[in-house]
């Protein structure tokens, strides 16, 4: 790492180095050019790939392993219902980017509306998952029924937990903006929460195809 | 006022990366594309295309993954550092679990049936 003389009067390197541009991208005075918070979130998301990779692989290995006479996940799937849930989660990513875009324009009110919409869509997805679980349990597929059902519940349950944490995070952001404790000068906070939310969405893109749609 | 400090990695090329940042209208179009791909995927799962279904579904999945990561997560426009962090985690997961799959294929139960027998009876059947 070399120290280089930099004229801080140069745009982007001066006192406004933390300031964000029109798209919410600033250049903090770190060696990476990214704020430490953002680097931490990207590193965390990279490690989350390993967590979900393990869960998806486990499901793949066990998805057809069930004693005869027990209910397998593929016997109870309701594809139209889950497709609607998936669409809802995909659209929550749209509302999330619109929230960030509004916040970057210093339009806090609209940003709160989009953030609330994102939280609502996330909560709807979560409600759908809880409903789906109760239907599956009623049809005889519990966590302990067979290896396939265990792998299914652990994978989708972990994802659902991530969605739940994301919804809480979004609601906290809405409260902070409403109280004036989060201003457009700190738009990166929303961007970082958005990264987490989009990651949760991207994981569901994989889970929906691999778990629900791929034939046995 | 000129001072000396460690130069940030952010440079002119990063500004260039940010240049074509999507607009709100672009985001709506991207969401529409994602919705269409999802609808096609669901339709494919109902159509009997034989062995072609799985590859087509996986192509749709990869497309959606990269669209969300590139545009909604701004990975396409963000710094290379962010891209490297995410892609290294993703690649590590892919290599690691492909290895696990191959190991299971080589050394794991020879068939699902054998595993099921083990669950039912407690002893592997021949």
Coordinates of C-alpha atoms in Angstrom, one line a residue:
Chain A
X1 CA 0.0 0.0 0.0
X2 CA 1.7 3.2 -1.0
X3 CA 0.9 6.7 0.2
X4 CA 0.5 9.1 -2.7
X5 CA 0.4 12.9 -2.5
X6 CA -3.1 13.9 -3.5
X7 CA -4.3 17.5 -4.0
X8 CA -7.5 17.5 -2.0
X9 CA -8.8 20.4 -3.9
X10 CA -9.4 18.0 -6.7
X11 CA -13.0 17.1 -7.1
X12 CA -13.9 13.9 -5.3
X13 CA -10.9 14.0 -3.0
X14 CA -11.6 17.1 -0.9
X15 CA -13.7 17.8 2.1
X16 CA -16.7 16.4 0.2
X17 CA -15.0 13.0 -0.2
X18 CA -17.8 11.4 1.8
X19 CA -20.5 13.2 -0.2
X20 CA -22.5 11.0 -2.5
X21 CA -23.0 11.8 -6.2
X22 CA -26.4 11.7 -7.9
X23 CA -26.5 8.0 -7.7
X24 CA -25.5 7.6 -4.1
X25 CA -21.9 6.7 -4.9
X26 CA -19.3 8.6 -2.9
X27 CA -15.6 7.9 -2.6
X28 CA -14.7 7.7 1.0
X29 CA -11.0 8.2 1.7
X30 CA -10.2 4.5 2.2
X31 CA -7.7 2.5 0.2
X32 CA -10.5 0.5 -1.4
X33 CA -12.5 3.5 -2.5
X34 CA -15.5 2.0 -0.7
X35 CA -16.6 2.8 2.8
X36 CA -15.7 0.1 5.4
X37 CA -19.4 -0.5 6.0
X38 CA -20.0 -1.3 2.4
X39 CA -17.0 -3.6 2.2
X40 CA -18.2 -5.4 5.3
X41 CA -21.6 -5.9 3.8
X42 CA -20.1 -7.3 0.5
X43 CA -17.8 -9.6 2.5
X44 CA -20.8 -10.7 4.6
X45 CA -22.9 -11.4 1.4
X46 CA -19.9 -13.4 0.0
X47 CA -19.9 -15.5 3.1
X48 CA -23.7 -15.9 2.9
X49 CA -23.2 -17.5 -0.6
X50 CA -21.4 -20.3 1.3
X51 CA -24.2 -20.7 3.8
X52 CA -26.9 -20.9 1.2
X53 CA -24.7 -23.0 -1.0
X54 CA -24.4 -25.6 1.8
X55 CA -28.2 -25.6 2.3
X56 CA -29.0 -25.8 -1.4
X57 CA -26.5 -28.6 -1.9
X58 CA -27.9 -30.5 1.1
X59 CA -31.4 -30.2 -0.4
X60 CA -30.1 -31.4 -3.7
X61 CA -28.5 -34.5 -2.2
X62 CA -31.5 -35.4 -0.1
X63 CA -34.5 -34.2 -2.1
X64 CA -35.5 -37.7 -3.3
X65 CA -34.5 -39.5 -0.1
X66 CA -37.7 -40.5 1.7
X67 CA -39.0 -43.9 2.9
X68 CA -41.9 -45.2 0.9
X69 CA -45.2 -44.0 2.2
X70 CA -43.9 -40.7 3.6
X71 CA -44.7 -37.3 2.0
X72 CA -41.9 -35.8 -0.1
X73 CA -41.6 -32.0 -0.8
X74 CA -42.4 -32.6 -4.5
X75 CA -45.7 -34.2 -3.5
X76 CA -47.1 -31.2 -1.8
X77 CA -45.8 -28.2 -3.7
X78 CA -48.3 -25.6 -4.8
X79 CA -46.4 -24.1 -7.7
X80 CA -48.9 -21.3 -8.7
X81 CA -49.0 -20.1 -5.0
X82 CA -45.2 -20.1 -4.7
X83 CA -44.8 -18.4 -8.1
X84 CA -47.0 -15.5 -6.9
X85 CA -44.8 -15.4 -3.7
X86 CA -41.7 -15.3 -5.9
X87 CA -43.1 -12.5 -8.0
X88 CA -43.9 -10.5 -4.9
X89 CA -40.3 -10.9 -3.6
X90 CA -38.9 -9.9 -7.0
X91 CA -41.1 -6.8 -7.0
X92 CA -39.8 -5.9 -3.5
X93 CA -36.4 -5.5 -5.1
X94 CA -37.8 -2.9 -7.5
X95 CA -39.4 -0.9 -4.6
X96 CA -36.1 -1.1 -2.8
X97 CA -34.1 0.5 -5.6
X98 CA -36.9 3.1 -6.0
X99 CA -36.5 3.9 -2.3
X100 CA -32.8 4.4 -2.7
X101 CA -33.2 6.5 -5.8
X102 CA -35.8 8.7 -4.0
X103 CA -33.5 9.1 -1.0
X104 CA -30.6 10.1 -3.3
X105 CA -32.8 12.8 -4.6
X106 CA -33.4 13.9 -1.0
X107 CA -37.0 12.9 -1.3
X108 CA -37.4 11.4 2.1
X109 CA -41.2 11.1 2.0
X110 CA -41.2 9.1 -1.2
X111 CA -38.3 7.0 0.1
X112 CA -40.3 6.1 3.2
X113 CA -43.2 5.1 1.0
X114 CA -41.1 2.8 -1.1
X115 CA -39.3 1.4 2.0
X116 CA -42.7 0.7 3.6
X117 CA -43.8 -1.0 0.4
X118 CA -40.7 -3.1 0.4
X119 CA -41.3 -4.2 4.0
X120 CA -45.0 -4.9 3.2
X121 CA -44.0 -7.1 0.2
X122 CA -41.4 -8.9 2.3
X123 CA -44.0 -9.5 5.0
X124 CA -46.5 -10.8 2.4
X125 CA -43.9 -13.2 1.2
X126 CA -43.2 -14.3 4.7
X127 CA -46.9 -14.7 5.4
X128 CA -47.1 -16.9 2.3
X129 CA -44.3 -19.0 3.5
X130 CA -45.8 -19.5 6.9
X131 CA -49.1 -20.5 5.3
X132 CA -47.3 -22.9 2.9
X133 CA -45.6 -24.5 5.9
X134 CA -48.8 -25.0 7.8
X135 CA -50.4 -26.6 4.7
X136 CA -47.5 -28.9 4.3
X137 CA -47.5 -30.0 7.9
X138 CA -51.3 -30.6 7.7
X139 CA -50.6 -32.8 4.7
X140 CA -48.2 -34.9 6.7
X141 CA -44.8 -33.4 5.9
X142 CA -43.0 -32.2 9.0
X143 CA -39.4 -31.3 9.7
X144 CA -38.8 -34.9 10.9
X145 CA -40.8 -36.8 8.3
X146 CA -37.8 -37.7 6.1
X147 CA -34.3 -36.3 5.0
X148 CA -36.0 -34.6 2.0
X149 CA -38.5 -32.7 4.2
X150 CA -35.8 -31.8 6.7
X151 CA -33.6 -30.3 4.0
X152 CA -36.6 -28.4 2.5
X153 CA -37.6 -26.8 5.8
X154 CA -34.1 -25.9 6.9
X155 CA -33.3 -24.3 3.5
X156 CA -36.6 -22.4 3.1
X157 CA -36.7 -21.6 6.8
X158 CA -33.3 -20.1 6.8
X159 CA -34.3 -18.0 3.8
X160 CA -37.5 -16.9 5.5
X161 CA -35.5 -15.9 8.6
X162 CA -33.3 -13.7 6.4
X163 CA -36.5 -12.1 4.9
X164 CA -37.8 -11.5 8.4
X165 CA -34.5 -9.8 9.5
X166 CA -34.7 -7.7 6.3
X167 CA -38.3 -6.6 7.0
X168 CA -37.2 -5.5 10.5
X169 CA -34.2 -3.6 9.0
X170 CA -36.5 -1.8 6.6
X171 CA -39.0 -0.8 9.3
X172 CA -36.1 0.5 11.4
X173 CA -35.0 2.6 8.4
X174 CA -38.5 4.0 8.0
X175 CA -38.6 5.0 11.6
X176 CA -35.2 6.6 11.5
X177 CA -36.1 8.6 8.4
X178 CA -39.4 9.7 10.0
X179 CA -37.6 10.9 13.1
X180 CA -35.1 12.8 11.0
X181 CA -32.2 10.7 12.3
X182 CA -31.4 9.4 8.8
X183 CA -30.8 12.1 6.3
X184 CA -29.9 11.9 2.5
X185 CA -26.3 12.7 3.5
X186 CA -26.2 9.1 4.8
X187 CA -27.9 7.5 1.8
X188 CA -25.3 4.7 1.9
X189 CA -27.1 3.2 4.9
X190 CA -30.1 2.6 2.7
X191 CA -27.9 1.3 -0.1
X192 CA -26.3 -1.2 2.3
X193 CA -29.7 -2.4 3.6
X194 CA -30.7 -2.6 0.0
X195 CA -27.7 -4.9 -0.8
X196 CA -28.9 -7.3 1.9
X197 CA -32.4 -7.2 0.6
X198 CA -31.5 -7.8 -3.0
X199 CA -29.2 -10.7 -1.9
X200 CA -32.2 -12.3 -0.1
X201 CA -34.1 -11.9 -3.4
X202 CA -31.3 -13.4 -5.4
X203 CA -31.1 -16.4 -3.1
X204 CA -34.8 -16.9 -3.6
X205 CA -34.3 -16.8 -7.4
X206 CA -32.0 -19.9 -7.0
X207 CA -34.2 -21.6 -4.3
X208 CA -37.4 -21.2 -6.4
X209 CA -35.9 -22.8 -9.5
X210 CA -33.8 -25.5 -7.7
X211 CA -36.3 -26.5 -5.0
X212 CA -39.7 -26.0 -6.6
X213 CA -39.3 -26.0 -10.4
X214 CA -36.6 -28.5 -11.3
X215 CA -38.1 -31.9 -11.9
X216 CA -36.8 -34.8 -9.7
Chain B
X1 CA -5.5 23.1 0.4
X2 CA -3.2 20.3 -0.6
X3 CA -2.5 17.5 1.9
X4 CA -0.9 14.1 1.7
X5 CA -2.9 11.0 2.4
X6 CA -3.3 7.4 1.1
X7 CA -4.8 7.7 -2.3
X8 CA -8.2 6.1 -2.6
X9 CA -8.5 3.3 -5.2
X10 CA -11.5 5.2 -6.6
X11 CA -10.3 6.8 -9.8
X12 CA -11.4 8.1 -13.1
X13 CA -12.4 4.6 -14.3
X14 CA -14.8 4.3 -11.3
X15 CA -16.5 7.5 -12.3
X16 CA -16.8 6.0 -15.8
X17 CA -18.3 2.9 -14.2
X18 CA -21.0 5.1 -12.7
X19 CA -21.8 6.9 -15.8
X20 CA -24.5 4.7 -17.2
X21 CA -26.3 4.1 -14.0
X22 CA -29.9 3.0 -14.6
X23 CA -32.8 5.5 -14.2
X24 CA -36.0 4.7 -12.4
X25 CA -37.6 3.9 -15.8
X26 CA -34.8 1.4 -16.4
X27 CA -35.6 -0.2 -13.0
X28 CA -39.3 -0.7 -14.0
X29 CA -38.2 -2.3 -17.3
X30 CA -35.7 -4.6 -15.5
X31 CA -38.5 -5.6 -13.1
X32 CA -40.8 -6.4 -16.0
X33 CA -38.1 -8.5 -17.6
X34 CA -37.6 -10.4 -14.3
X35 CA -41.4 -11.0 -14.1
X36 CA -41.5 -12.3 -17.7
X37 CA -38.6 -14.7 -17.1
X38 CA -40.3 -16.0 -13.9
X39 CA -43.5 -16.5 -15.9
X40 CA -41.7 -18.4 -18.6
X41 CA -39.9 -20.6 -16.0
X42 CA -43.2 -21.5 -14.3
X43 CA -44.8 -22.3 -17.7
X44 CA -41.8 -24.5 -18.6
X45 CA -42.3 -26.5 -15.4
X46 CA -45.8 -27.4 -16.7
X47 CA -44.8 -28.2 -20.3
X48 CA -43.3 -31.6 -21.0
X49 CA -40.1 -30.8 -22.9
X50 CA -38.3 -33.9 -21.6
X51 CA -34.6 -33.4 -20.8
X52 CA -34.6 -29.8 -22.0
X53 CA -36.6 -28.5 -19.1
X54 CA -33.8 -28.5 -16.5
X55 CA -31.2 -26.7 -18.6
X56 CA -33.8 -24.1 -19.7
X57 CA -34.9 -23.5 -16.1
X58 CA -31.2 -23.2 -15.0
X59 CA -30.6 -20.7 -17.8
X60 CA -33.6 -18.6 -16.6
X61 CA -32.3 -18.8 -13.0
X62 CA -28.8 -17.6 -14.0
X63 CA -30.2 -14.8 -16.1
X64 CA -32.4 -13.5 -13.2
X65 CA -29.5 -13.9 -10.7
X66 CA -27.2 -11.7 -12.8
X67 CA -29.8 -9.2 -13.7
X68 CA -30.7 -8.6 -10.0
X69 CA -27.0 -8.6 -9.0
X70 CA -25.9 -6.3 -11.8
X71 CA -28.6 -3.7 -11.8
X72 CA -30.5 -3.9 -8.5
X73 CA -27.4 -4.5 -6.4
X74 CA -25.5 -2.1 -8.7
X75 CA -22.6 -4.6 -9.0
X76 CA -22.2 -3.6 -12.7
X77 CA -21.6 0.0 -11.7
X78 CA -20.0 -0.4 -8.3
X79 CA -16.3 -0.6 -7.6
X80 CA -14.3 -3.6 -8.7
X81 CA -13.6 -4.3 -5.0
X82 CA -17.3 -5.0 -4.3
X83 CA -17.5 -7.2 -7.4
X84 CA -14.4 -9.2 -6.3
X85 CA -15.7 -9.7 -2.8
X86 CA -19.1 -11.1 -4.0
X87 CA -17.8 -13.1 -6.9
X88 CA -15.0 -14.7 -4.7
X89 CA -17.7 -15.9 -2.2
X90 CA -19.9 -17.1 -5.0
X91 CA -17.1 -18.9 -6.8
X92 CA -15.8 -20.5 -3.5
X93 CA -19.4 -21.8 -2.8
X94 CA -19.7 -23.2 -6.3
X95 CA -16.3 -25.0 -6.2
X96 CA -16.8 -26.2 -2.7
X97 CA -20.2 -27.7 -3.2
X98 CA -19.5 -29.1 -6.7
X99 CA -16.6 -30.9 -4.9
X100 CA -19.0 -32.1 -2.3
X101 CA -21.4 -33.4 -5.0
X102 CA -18.6 -35.3 -6.7
X103 CA -17.5 -36.8 -3.4
X104 CA -21.0 -37.9 -2.6
X105 CA -21.3 -39.4 -6.1
X106 CA -18.1 -41.3 -5.6
X107 CA -18.3 -42.4 -2.0
X108 CA -21.9 -41.8 -0.9
X109 CA -24.8 -44.3 -1.0
X110 CA -24.9 -46.0 -4.4
X111 CA -28.6 -45.2 -4.9
X112 CA -31.4 -43.4 -3.2
X113 CA -33.1 -46.8 -2.7
X114 CA -30.2 -48.0 -0.5
X115 CA -30.4 -44.9 1.6
X116 CA -34.1 -45.4 2.0
X117 CA -33.7 -49.0 3.1
X118 CA -31.2 -47.8 5.6
X119 CA -33.7 -45.4 7.0
X120 CA -36.5 -48.0 7.1
X121 CA -34.6 -50.9 8.5
X122 CA -31.5 -49.5 10.1
X123 CA -29.2 -51.8 8.0
X124 CA -28.1 -51.3 4.5
X125 CA -29.8 -53.8 2.1
X126 CA -27.9 -55.6 -0.6

